[in-house]
Amino acid sequence: MTEVLLIRGARIEGGDTADLLIEGGVLAEVGRSLSRVGATVVDADGLIALPGLVDLHTHLREPGYEASETVLTGSRAAAAGGFTAVFAMPNTSPVADTAGVVEQELALGEAAGFVTVQPIGAVTVGQKGERLAELGAMADSRARVRVFSDDGFCVWDPLIMRRALEYVKAFDGVIAQHAQDPRLTEGAQMNEGAVSAELGLAGWPAVAEESIIARDVLLSEHVGSRLHVCHLSTAGSVDIIRWAKRRGVDVTAEVTPHHLLLTDELARGYDASFKVNPPLRREEDVRAVREGLADGTIDIIATDHAPHPAEAKACEWPAAANGMVGLESALRVVQLAMVDTGMLTWRDVARVMSRTPARIGRLARHGTPLTAGEPASLTLYDPAPTRTFSKADLRGRSVNSPYVGRELPGEVRWTLHRGAVTVADGSLLDRPGVRA
């Protein structure tokens, strides 16, 4: 693409209309009736300009599980969904629990070039929950890790959780907890409730999530350290986070798009594309997490993009893997669940899907406002069309999406990462040529 791009008539975060002149990887000018000889002009009439989306919870699977996803394929999926930065979870093989592995992931992201890939380090060695990983070494590495998580596994031992919270204070890190009491969820297959009883599937009680969150916010308060709660899913969890914030605890929380829209009723068809950890909950929980996001109790939306090969899902429900891909569909689901219902504005979407996740992850020069002098990482989104989501919309290596065949609003029209176009007029480019 040309070095100079002139975007005309975009609605900045859904508000006032402005032109954006992009040159040298930055927003050179933002205003009305801009012009530049030789610039490529993009007609953005009707399009919403958002700061590039930032996902605090993505599984890229590389190294070790490249049959499901690679850093390159996951980066392409992210760009297609309007993302310009993703935080890569550490459940790889080897686990990202050393400086060497997180630096390898960083290098793979830089080579792919579609988005900024920021590694997350494991809290414990091998994610086994027995002893702390090399938190300081990962923080001091070229990857400058600031988020640590054993996602997929709960840091269940309270002493280890306390020590991790204490350790990361030295470099302003945060522990991102997968809140799941392992004893309360042994053999669990779906949300514990009326539907699980009818289907005869072992239930996954809400208290297994809520009890860990309650413990950890008290530990965070005691230590005076930052805690982040991954993929919150129950009404009780929202209440606990609300209480903790009123108390002054330094805690943040995320919700996934699928927990904002889908319920445990979808398990009735035994379609494993709806099997996820934490499980889809009751309609009452969906209402509660929507309200918690709208009132600021829940800080961000994160995809928990979890790709799996076809054979891991094309089997009976108890044997199927947990997880859904979500990068390509996230913004469209958020429009359906939160914007079209009047619970969030587009400015709110910019906050919960860009600014705040970048702040929580301490990711510099992301989530910045669309003003002159800032990096040109942005998304142009068309909220008007409605069409059926299909496998053709999935640009990663796996297709385990719960939305295939479902009508969803909106479309990502353009994505720019540091001034380089990755999606142009709705089409993902083969090579973005992103600047370092």
GROMACS .gro file of N, CA and C in nm, residues 76-173:
model
  294
   76ARG      N    1  -0.329  -1.338   1.177
   76ARG     CA    2  -0.417  -1.307   1.064
   76ARG      C    3  -0.563  -1.305   1.108
   77ALA      N    4  -0.602  -1.400   1.192
   77ALA     CA    5  -0.738  -1.401   1.245
   77ALA      C    6  -0.766  -1.275   1.325
   78ALA      N    7  -0.668  -1.232   1.403
   78ALA     CA    8  -0.684  -1.112   1.484
   78ALA      C    9  -0.704  -0.989   1.397
   79ALA      N   10  -0.619  -0.973   1.296
   79ALA     CA   11  -0.631  -0.858   1.206
   79ALA      C   12  -0.767  -0.857   1.138
   80ALA      N   13  -0.814  -0.974   1.095
   80ALA     CA   14  -0.944  -0.982   1.029
   80ALA      C   15  -1.056  -0.936   1.122
   81GLY      N   16  -1.038  -0.953   1.253
   81GLY     CA   17  -1.137  -0.911   1.349
   81GLY      C   18  -1.122  -0.768   1.397
   82GLY      N   19  -1.024  -0.695   1.342
   82GLY     CA   20  -1.004  -0.557   1.381
   82GLY      C   21  -0.904  -0.535   1.492
   83PHE      N   22  -0.832  -0.640   1.530
   83PHE     CA   23  -0.734  -0.630   1.638
   83PHE      C   24  -0.598  -0.587   1.584
   84THR      N   25  -0.527  -0.509   1.664
   84THR     CA   26  -0.390  -0.471   1.630
   84THR      C   27  -0.291  -0.517   1.736
   85ALA      N   28  -0.340  -0.576   1.844
   85ALA     CA   29  -0.251  -0.633   1.946
   85ALA      C   30  -0.324  -0.745   2.018
   86VAL      N   31  -0.250  -0.854   2.045
   86VAL     CA   32  -0.305  -0.966   2.122
   86VAL      C   33  -0.202  -1.009   2.225
   87PHE      N   34  -0.252  -1.051   2.340
   87PHE     CA   35  -0.170  -1.109   2.445
   87PHE      C   36  -0.181  -1.260   2.436
   88ALA      N   37  -0.066  -1.327   2.416
   88ALA     CA   38  -0.063  -1.471   2.390
   88ALA      C   39  -0.049  -1.548   2.520
   89MET      N   40  -0.148  -1.633   2.549
   89MET     CA   41  -0.147  -1.714   2.671
   89MET      C   42  -0.034  -1.818   2.667
   90PRO      N   43   0.014  -1.860   2.785
   90PRO     CA   44   0.137  -1.939   2.791
   90PRO      C   45   0.120  -2.090   2.779
   91ASN      N   46  -0.003  -2.140   2.759
   91ASN     CA   47  -0.020  -2.286   2.757
   91ASN      C   48   0.020  -2.343   2.621
   92THR      N   49   0.150  -2.334   2.597
   92THR     CA   50   0.214  -2.388   2.477
   92THR      C   51   0.301  -2.507   2.519
   93SER      N   52   0.377  -2.562   2.427
   93SER     CA   53   0.469  -2.670   2.461
   93SER      C   54   0.603  -2.647   2.391
   94PRO      N   55   0.708  -2.605   2.463
   94PRO     CA   56   0.710  -2.589   2.608
   94PRO      C   57   0.625  -2.471   2.655
   95VAL      N   58   0.584  -2.479   2.781
   95VAL     CA   59   0.508  -2.371   2.842
   95VAL      C   60   0.593  -2.244   2.842
   96ALA      N   61   0.527  -2.131   2.824
   96ALA     CA   62   0.597  -2.002   2.825
   96ALA      C   63   0.624  -1.960   2.969
   97ASP      N   64   0.720  -2.028   3.031
   97ASP     CA   65   0.753  -2.002   3.171
   97ASP      C   66   0.899  -1.958   3.189
   98THR      N   67   0.967  -1.928   3.078
   98THR     CA   68   1.106  -1.881   3.083
   98THR      C   69   1.122  -1.763   2.986
   99ALA      N   70   1.229  -1.689   3.007
   99ALA     CA   71   1.259  -1.577   2.918
   99ALA      C   72   1.278  -1.623   2.774
  100GLY      N   73   1.339  -1.740   2.755
  100GLY     CA   74   1.365  -1.789   2.621
  100GLY      C   75   1.239  -1.814   2.541
  101VAL      N   76   1.137  -1.874   2.605
  101VAL     CA   77   1.014  -1.904   2.532
  101VAL      C   78   0.936  -1.777   2.500
  102VAL      N   79   0.924  -1.684   2.595
  102VAL     CA   80   0.848  -1.562   2.565
  102VAL      C   81   0.919  -1.478   2.459
  103GLU      N   82   1.051  -1.480   2.458
  103GLU     CA   83   1.123  -1.407   2.352
  103GLU      C   84   1.103  -1.474   2.217
  104GLN      N   85   1.092  -1.607   2.214
  104GLN     CA   86   1.062  -1.677   2.089
  104GLN      C   87   0.924  -1.637   2.037
  105GLU      N   88   0.825  -1.631   2.125
  105GLU     CA   89   0.691  -1.591   2.083
  105GLU      C   90   0.690  -1.447   2.032
  106LEU      N   91   0.762  -1.360   2.100
  106LEU     CA   92   0.771  -1.222   2.056
  106LEU      C   93   0.829  -1.214   1.915
  107ALA      N   94   0.936  -1.290   1.890
  107ALA     CA   95   1.000  -1.288   1.759
  107ALA      C   96   0.907  -1.343   1.651
  108LEU      N   97   0.831  -1.447   1.683
  108LEU     CA   98   0.735  -1.502   1.586
  108LEU      C   99   0.628  -1.398   1.552
  109GLY      N  100   0.584  -1.323   1.650
  109GLY     CA  101   0.486  -1.218   1.626
  109GLY      C  102   0.541  -1.108   1.539
  110GLU      N  103   0.665  -1.068   1.565
  110GLU     CA  104   0.728  -0.964   1.484
  110GLU      C  105   0.745  -1.011   1.341
  111ALA      N  106   0.780  -1.137   1.322
  111ALA     CA  107   0.797  -1.190   1.187
  111ALA      C  108   0.663  -1.198   1.113
  112ALA      N  109   0.556  -1.231   1.183
  112ALA     CA  110   0.425  -1.238   1.120
  112ALA      C  111   0.377  -1.099   1.078
  113GLY      N  112   0.386  -1.003   1.168
  113GLY     CA  113   0.365  -0.864   1.134
  113GLY      C  114   0.224  -0.812   1.129
  114PHE      N  115   0.124  -0.897   1.144
  114PHE     CA  116  -0.014  -0.851   1.132
  114PHE      C  117  -0.061  -0.773   1.254
  115VAL      N  118  -0.016  -0.813   1.371
  115VAL     CA  119  -0.052  -0.748   1.496
  115VAL      C  120   0.069  -0.749   1.588
  116THR      N  121   0.063  -0.671   1.694
  116THR     CA  122   0.163  -0.682   1.800
  116THR      C  123   0.126  -0.803   1.886
  117VAL      N  124   0.218  -0.896   1.899
  117VAL     CA  125   0.197  -1.015   1.983
  117VAL      C  126   0.276  -0.995   2.112
  118GLN      N  127   0.204  -0.982   2.223
  118GLN     CA  128   0.266  -0.964   2.353
  118GLN      C  129   0.251  -1.092   2.434
  119PRO      N  130   0.362  -1.162   2.464
  119PRO     CA  131   0.350  -1.286   2.540
  119PRO      C  132   0.304  -1.263   2.684
  120ILE      N  133   0.227  -1.358   2.734
  120ILE     CA  134   0.193  -1.369   2.875
  120ILE      C  135   0.277  -1.482   2.932
  121GLY      N  136   0.335  -1.461   3.048
  121GLY     CA  137   0.417  -1.564   3.111
  121GLY      C  138   0.336  -1.650   3.207
  122ALA      N  139   0.376  -1.775   3.221
  122ALA     CA  140   0.312  -1.862   3.319
  122ALA      C  141   0.346  -1.818   3.460
  123VAL      N  142   0.253  -1.840   3.552
  123VAL     CA  143   0.277  -1.809   3.693
  123VAL      C  144   0.365  -1.915   3.757
  124THR      N  145   0.339  -2.042   3.724
  124THR     CA  146   0.415  -2.151   3.784
  124THR      C  147   0.486  -2.233   3.677
  125VAL      N  148   0.590  -2.302   3.716
  125VAL     CA  149   0.669  -2.383   3.624
  125VAL      C  150   0.580  -2.490   3.561
  126GLY      N  151   0.575  -2.491   3.427
  126GLY     CA  152   0.494  -2.589   3.357
  126GLY      C  153   0.346  -2.576   3.381
  127GLN      N  154   0.302  -2.466   3.440
  127GLN     CA  155   0.162  -2.445   3.479
  127GLN      C  156   0.113  -2.558   3.570
  128LYS      N  157   0.203  -2.611   3.650
  128LYS     CA  158   0.169  -2.722   3.738
  128LYS      C  159   0.125  -2.678   3.877
  129GLY      N  160   0.139  -2.550   3.906
  129GLY     CA  161   0.092  -2.499   4.034
  129GLY      C  162   0.178  -2.531   4.154
  130GLU      N  163   0.304  -2.574   4.130
  130GLU     CA  164   0.387  -2.621   4.240
  130GLU      C  165   0.490  -2.519   4.286
  131ARG      N  166   0.551  -2.445   4.193
  131ARG     CA  167   0.649  -2.344   4.229
  131ARG      C  168   0.650  -2.234   4.124
  132LEU      N  169   0.686  -2.114   4.167
  132LEU     CA  170   0.680  -1.999   4.078
  132LEU      C  171   0.775  -2.014   3.960
  133ALA      N  172   0.731  -1.967   3.845
  133ALA     CA  173   0.815  -1.963   3.726
  133ALA      C  174   0.911  -1.844   3.735
  134GLU      N  175   0.989  -1.825   3.630
  134GLU     CA  176   1.090  -1.718   3.627
  134GLU      C  177   1.024  -1.584   3.595
  135LEU      N  178   0.943  -1.536   3.689
  135LEU     CA  179   0.867  -1.414   3.664
  135LEU      C  180   0.957  -1.295   3.638
  136GLY      N  181   1.058  -1.277   3.721
  136GLY     CA  182   1.149  -1.164   3.705
  136GLY      C  183   1.227  -1.170   3.576
  137ALA      N  184   1.272  -1.289   3.538
  137ALA     CA  185   1.348  -1.303   3.413
  137ALA      C  186   1.261  -1.272   3.293
  138MET      N  187   1.136  -1.315   3.296
  138MET     CA  188   1.046  -1.284   3.185
  138MET      C  189   1.015  -1.135   3.179
  139ALA      N  190   1.001  -1.073   3.296
  139ALA     CA  191   0.976  -0.929   3.300
  139ALA      C  192   1.095  -0.850   3.245
  140ASP      N  193   1.217  -0.898   3.271
  140ASP     CA  194   1.338  -0.828   3.226
  140ASP      C  195   1.379  -0.864   3.084
  141SER      N  196   1.313  -0.964   3.025
  141SER     CA  197   1.349  -1.009   2.891
  141SER      C  198   1.308  -0.906   2.786
  142ARG      N  199   1.346  -0.932   2.661
  142ARG     CA  200   1.308  -0.843   2.552
  142ARG      C  201   1.157  -0.837   2.536
  143ALA      N  202   1.087  -0.940   2.582
  143ALA     CA  203   0.940  -0.942   2.573
  143ALA      C  204   0.874  -0.852   2.677
  144ARG      N  205   0.947  -0.814   2.782
  144ARG     CA  206   0.895  -0.725   2.886
  144ARG      C  207   0.757  -0.768   2.933
  145VAL      N  208   0.748  -0.892   2.978
  145VAL     CA  209   0.620  -0.949   3.021
  145VAL      C  210   0.570  -0.878   3.146
  146ARG      N  211   0.444  -0.840   3.144
  146ARG     CA  212   0.382  -0.778   3.261
  146ARG      C  213   0.256  -0.850   3.306
  147VAL      N  214   0.207  -0.944   3.225
  147VAL     CA  215   0.089  -1.023   3.262
  147VAL      C  216   0.132  -1.168   3.276
  148PHE      N  217   0.089  -1.231   3.386
  148PHE     CA  218   0.126  -1.369   3.414
  148PHE      C  219  -0.001  -1.447   3.447
  149SER      N  220  -0.012  -1.566   3.389
  149SER     CA  221  -0.133  -1.646   3.408
  149SER      C  222  -0.101  -1.793   3.386
  150ASP      N  223  -0.170  -1.878   3.459
  150ASP     CA  224  -0.167  -2.022   3.431
  150ASP      C  225  -0.295  -2.062   3.358
  151ASP      N  226  -0.351  -1.971   3.281
  151ASP     CA  227  -0.483  -1.991   3.220
  151ASP      C  228  -0.496  -2.131   3.162
  152GLY      N  229  -0.614  -2.188   3.185
  152GLY     CA  230  -0.637  -2.329   3.161
  152GLY      C  231  -0.628  -2.406   3.291
  153PHE      N  232  -0.554  -2.349   3.385
  153PHE     CA  233  -0.541  -2.405   3.519
  153PHE      C  234  -0.551  -2.290   3.621
  154CYS      N  235  -0.615  -2.319   3.731
  154CYS     CA  236  -0.623  -2.222   3.839
  154CYS      C  237  -0.496  -2.228   3.924
  155VAL      N  238  -0.445  -2.111   3.964
  155VAL     CA  239  -0.340  -2.110   4.068
  155VAL      C  240  -0.415  -2.138   4.199
  156TRP      N  241  -0.427  -2.263   4.230
  156TRP     CA  242  -0.518  -2.308   4.336
  156TRP      C  243  -0.458  -2.291   4.475
  157ASP      N  244  -0.327  -2.312   4.489
  157ASP     CA  245  -0.261  -2.302   4.619
  157ASP      C  246  -0.259  -2.155   4.663
  158PRO      N  247  -0.322  -2.121   4.775
  158PRO     CA  248  -0.328  -1.981   4.817
  158PRO      C  249  -0.192  -1.922   4.850
  159LEU      N  250  -0.099  -2.003   4.899
  159LEU     CA  251   0.034  -1.951   4.931
  159LEU      C  252   0.108  -1.914   4.803
  160ILE      N  253   0.102  -1.999   4.702
  160ILE     CA  254   0.167  -1.967   4.575
  160ILE      C  255   0.103  -1.843   4.512
  161MET      N  256  -0.030  -1.833   4.520
  161MET     CA  257  -0.097  -1.715   4.466
  161MET      C  258  -0.050  -1.590   4.540
  162ARG      N  259  -0.039  -1.598   4.671
  162ARG     CA  260   0.008  -1.482   4.747
  162ARG      C  261   0.150  -1.444   4.705
  163ARG      N  262   0.238  -1.541   4.694
  163ARG     CA  263   0.377  -1.512   4.657
  163ARG      C  264   0.386  -1.452   4.517
  164ALA      N  265   0.303  -1.501   4.426
  164ALA     CA  266   0.303  -1.445   4.290
  164ALA      C  267   0.259  -1.299   4.292
  165LEU      N  268   0.155  -1.269   4.366
  165LEU     CA  269   0.108  -1.131   4.377
  165LEU      C  270   0.216  -1.042   4.438
  166GLU      N  271   0.285  -1.092   4.537
  166GLU     CA  272   0.393  -1.015   4.599
  166GLU      C  273   0.507  -0.991   4.501
  167TYR      N  274   0.543  -1.094   4.425
  167TYR     CA  275   0.659  -1.087   4.337
  167TYR      C  276   0.640  -0.982   4.227
  168VAL      N  277   0.520  -0.981   4.164
  168VAL     CA  278   0.502  -0.894   4.048
  168VAL      C  279   0.488  -0.747   4.084
  169LYS      N  280   0.470  -0.718   4.212
  169LYS     CA  281   0.463  -0.577   4.253
  169LYS      C  282   0.590  -0.501   4.216
  170ALA      N  283   0.703  -0.569   4.217
  170ALA     CA  284   0.832  -0.503   4.195
  170ALA      C  285   0.842  -0.440   4.057
  171PHE      N  286   0.768  -0.495   3.958
  171PHE     CA  287   0.777  -0.440   3.821
  171PHE      C  288   0.638  -0.408   3.765
  172ASP      N  289   0.543  -0.380   3.855
  172ASP     CA  290   0.409  -0.340   3.814
  172ASP      C  291   0.342  -0.444   3.725
  173GLY      N  292   0.359  -0.571   3.762
  173GLY     CA  293   0.295  -0.678   3.689
  173GLY      C  294   0.156  -0.707   3.743
   0.00000   0.00000   0.00000
